[in-house]
N, CA, C and O of each residue as an XYZ file, in Angstrom:
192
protein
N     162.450     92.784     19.528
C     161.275     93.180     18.779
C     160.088     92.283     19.110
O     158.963     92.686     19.407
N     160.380     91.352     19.044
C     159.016     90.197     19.701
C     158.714     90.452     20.982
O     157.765     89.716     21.252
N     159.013     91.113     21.945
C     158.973     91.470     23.512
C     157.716     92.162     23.453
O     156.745     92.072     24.205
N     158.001     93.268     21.853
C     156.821     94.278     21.847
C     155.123     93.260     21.479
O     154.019     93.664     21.845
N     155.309     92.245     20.880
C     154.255     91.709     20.751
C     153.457     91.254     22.009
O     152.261     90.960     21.997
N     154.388     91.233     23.244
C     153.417     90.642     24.273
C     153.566     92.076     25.054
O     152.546     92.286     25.711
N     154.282     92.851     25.144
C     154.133     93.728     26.089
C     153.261     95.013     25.642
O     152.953     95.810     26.528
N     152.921     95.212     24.550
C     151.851     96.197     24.109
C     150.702     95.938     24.616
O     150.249     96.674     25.493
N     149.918     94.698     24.105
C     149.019     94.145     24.719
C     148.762     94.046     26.244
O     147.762     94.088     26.961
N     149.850     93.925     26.394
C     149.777     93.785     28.520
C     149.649     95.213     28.531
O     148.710     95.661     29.190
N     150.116     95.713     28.162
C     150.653     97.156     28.379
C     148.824     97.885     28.338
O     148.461     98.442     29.374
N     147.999     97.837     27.364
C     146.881     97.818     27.128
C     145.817     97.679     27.487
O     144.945     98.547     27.533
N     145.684     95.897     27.978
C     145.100     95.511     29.103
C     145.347     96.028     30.801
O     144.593     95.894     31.765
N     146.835     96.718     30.699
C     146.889     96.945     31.981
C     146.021     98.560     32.297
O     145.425     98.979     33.288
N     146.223     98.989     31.321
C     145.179    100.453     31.279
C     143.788    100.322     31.266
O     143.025    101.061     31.887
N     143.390     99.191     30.415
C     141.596     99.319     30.961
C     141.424     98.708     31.834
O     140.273     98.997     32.162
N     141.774     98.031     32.475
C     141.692     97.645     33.755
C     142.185     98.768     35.004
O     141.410     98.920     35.948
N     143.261     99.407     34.984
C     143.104    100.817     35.586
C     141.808    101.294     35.298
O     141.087    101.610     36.244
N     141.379    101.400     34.078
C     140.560    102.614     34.352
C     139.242    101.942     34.511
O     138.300    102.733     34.530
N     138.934    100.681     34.631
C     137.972    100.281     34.430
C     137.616    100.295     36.378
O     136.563    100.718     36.856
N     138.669     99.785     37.116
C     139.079     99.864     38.906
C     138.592    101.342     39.222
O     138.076    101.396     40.338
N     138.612    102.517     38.571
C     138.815    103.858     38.896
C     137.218    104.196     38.651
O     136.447    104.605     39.519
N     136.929    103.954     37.394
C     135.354    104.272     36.932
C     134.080    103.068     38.273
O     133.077    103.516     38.829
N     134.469    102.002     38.378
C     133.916    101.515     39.176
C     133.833    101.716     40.577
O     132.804    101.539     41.228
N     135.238    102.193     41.171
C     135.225    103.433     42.312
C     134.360    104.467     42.339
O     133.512    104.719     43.195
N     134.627    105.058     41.339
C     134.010    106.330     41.235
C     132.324    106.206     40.856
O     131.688    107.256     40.953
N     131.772    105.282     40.539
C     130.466    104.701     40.281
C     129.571    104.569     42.016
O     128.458    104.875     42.444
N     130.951    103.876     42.641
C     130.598    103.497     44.058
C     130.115    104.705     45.079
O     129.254    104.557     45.947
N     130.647    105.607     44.880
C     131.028    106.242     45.888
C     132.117    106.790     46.685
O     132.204    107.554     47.646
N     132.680    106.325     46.166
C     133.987    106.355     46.762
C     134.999    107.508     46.733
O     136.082    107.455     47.315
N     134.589    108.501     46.049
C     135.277    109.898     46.010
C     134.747    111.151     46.340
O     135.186    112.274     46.087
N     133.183    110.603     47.273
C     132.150    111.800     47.340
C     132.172    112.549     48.233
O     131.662    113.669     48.221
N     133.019    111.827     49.528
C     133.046    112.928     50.899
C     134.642    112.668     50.802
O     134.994    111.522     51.081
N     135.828    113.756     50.376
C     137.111    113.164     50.437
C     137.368    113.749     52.091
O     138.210    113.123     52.734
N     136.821    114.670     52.635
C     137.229    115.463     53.857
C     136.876    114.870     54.907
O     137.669    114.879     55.848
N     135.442    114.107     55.065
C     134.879    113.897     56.362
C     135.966    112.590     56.536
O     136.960    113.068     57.083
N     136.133    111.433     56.340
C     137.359    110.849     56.794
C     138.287    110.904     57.449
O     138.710    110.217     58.378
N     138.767    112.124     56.733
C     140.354    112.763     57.708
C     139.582    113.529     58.969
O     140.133    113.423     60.064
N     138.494    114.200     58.903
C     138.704    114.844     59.999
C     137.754    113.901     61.210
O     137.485    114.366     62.317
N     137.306    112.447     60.728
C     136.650    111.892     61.701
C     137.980    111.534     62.411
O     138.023    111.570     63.641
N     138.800    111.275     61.858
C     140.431    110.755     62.836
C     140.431    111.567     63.466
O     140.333    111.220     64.643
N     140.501    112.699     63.304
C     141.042    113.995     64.533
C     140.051    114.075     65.494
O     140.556    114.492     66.537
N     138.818    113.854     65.617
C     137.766    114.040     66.019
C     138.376    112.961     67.746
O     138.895    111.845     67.750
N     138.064    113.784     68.875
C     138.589    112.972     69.902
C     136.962    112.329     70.691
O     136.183    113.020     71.347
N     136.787    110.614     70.317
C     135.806    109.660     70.760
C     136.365    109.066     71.454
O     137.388    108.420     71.225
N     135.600    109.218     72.761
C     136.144    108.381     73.923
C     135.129    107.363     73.923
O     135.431    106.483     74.729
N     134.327    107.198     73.487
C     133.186    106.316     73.418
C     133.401    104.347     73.104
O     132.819    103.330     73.482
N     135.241    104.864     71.707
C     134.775    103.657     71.007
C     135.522    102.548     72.193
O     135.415    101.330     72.052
């Protein structure tokens, strides 16, 4: 029963901090072109 006293709290903190990592992603930029990425890989550059 005392386990629950520290692990709720972690348990808690570990979620706004998820979501706090996700909202600050998503603030960035970071979810705005999900396609051009993958298809710059396929894309054949002999250049680099």
């Amino acid at each position: 029963m005392e386990s629950l006293y520290l692990l709720v709290p972690l348990s808690i903190a570990l979620v706004f901090g998820a979501l706090w990592i996700f909202f600050k992603a998503s603030d960035d930029g970071q979810f705005d072109d999900l396609e051009g990425p993958a298809l710059r890989v396929l894309q054949d550059d002999d250049n680099c």
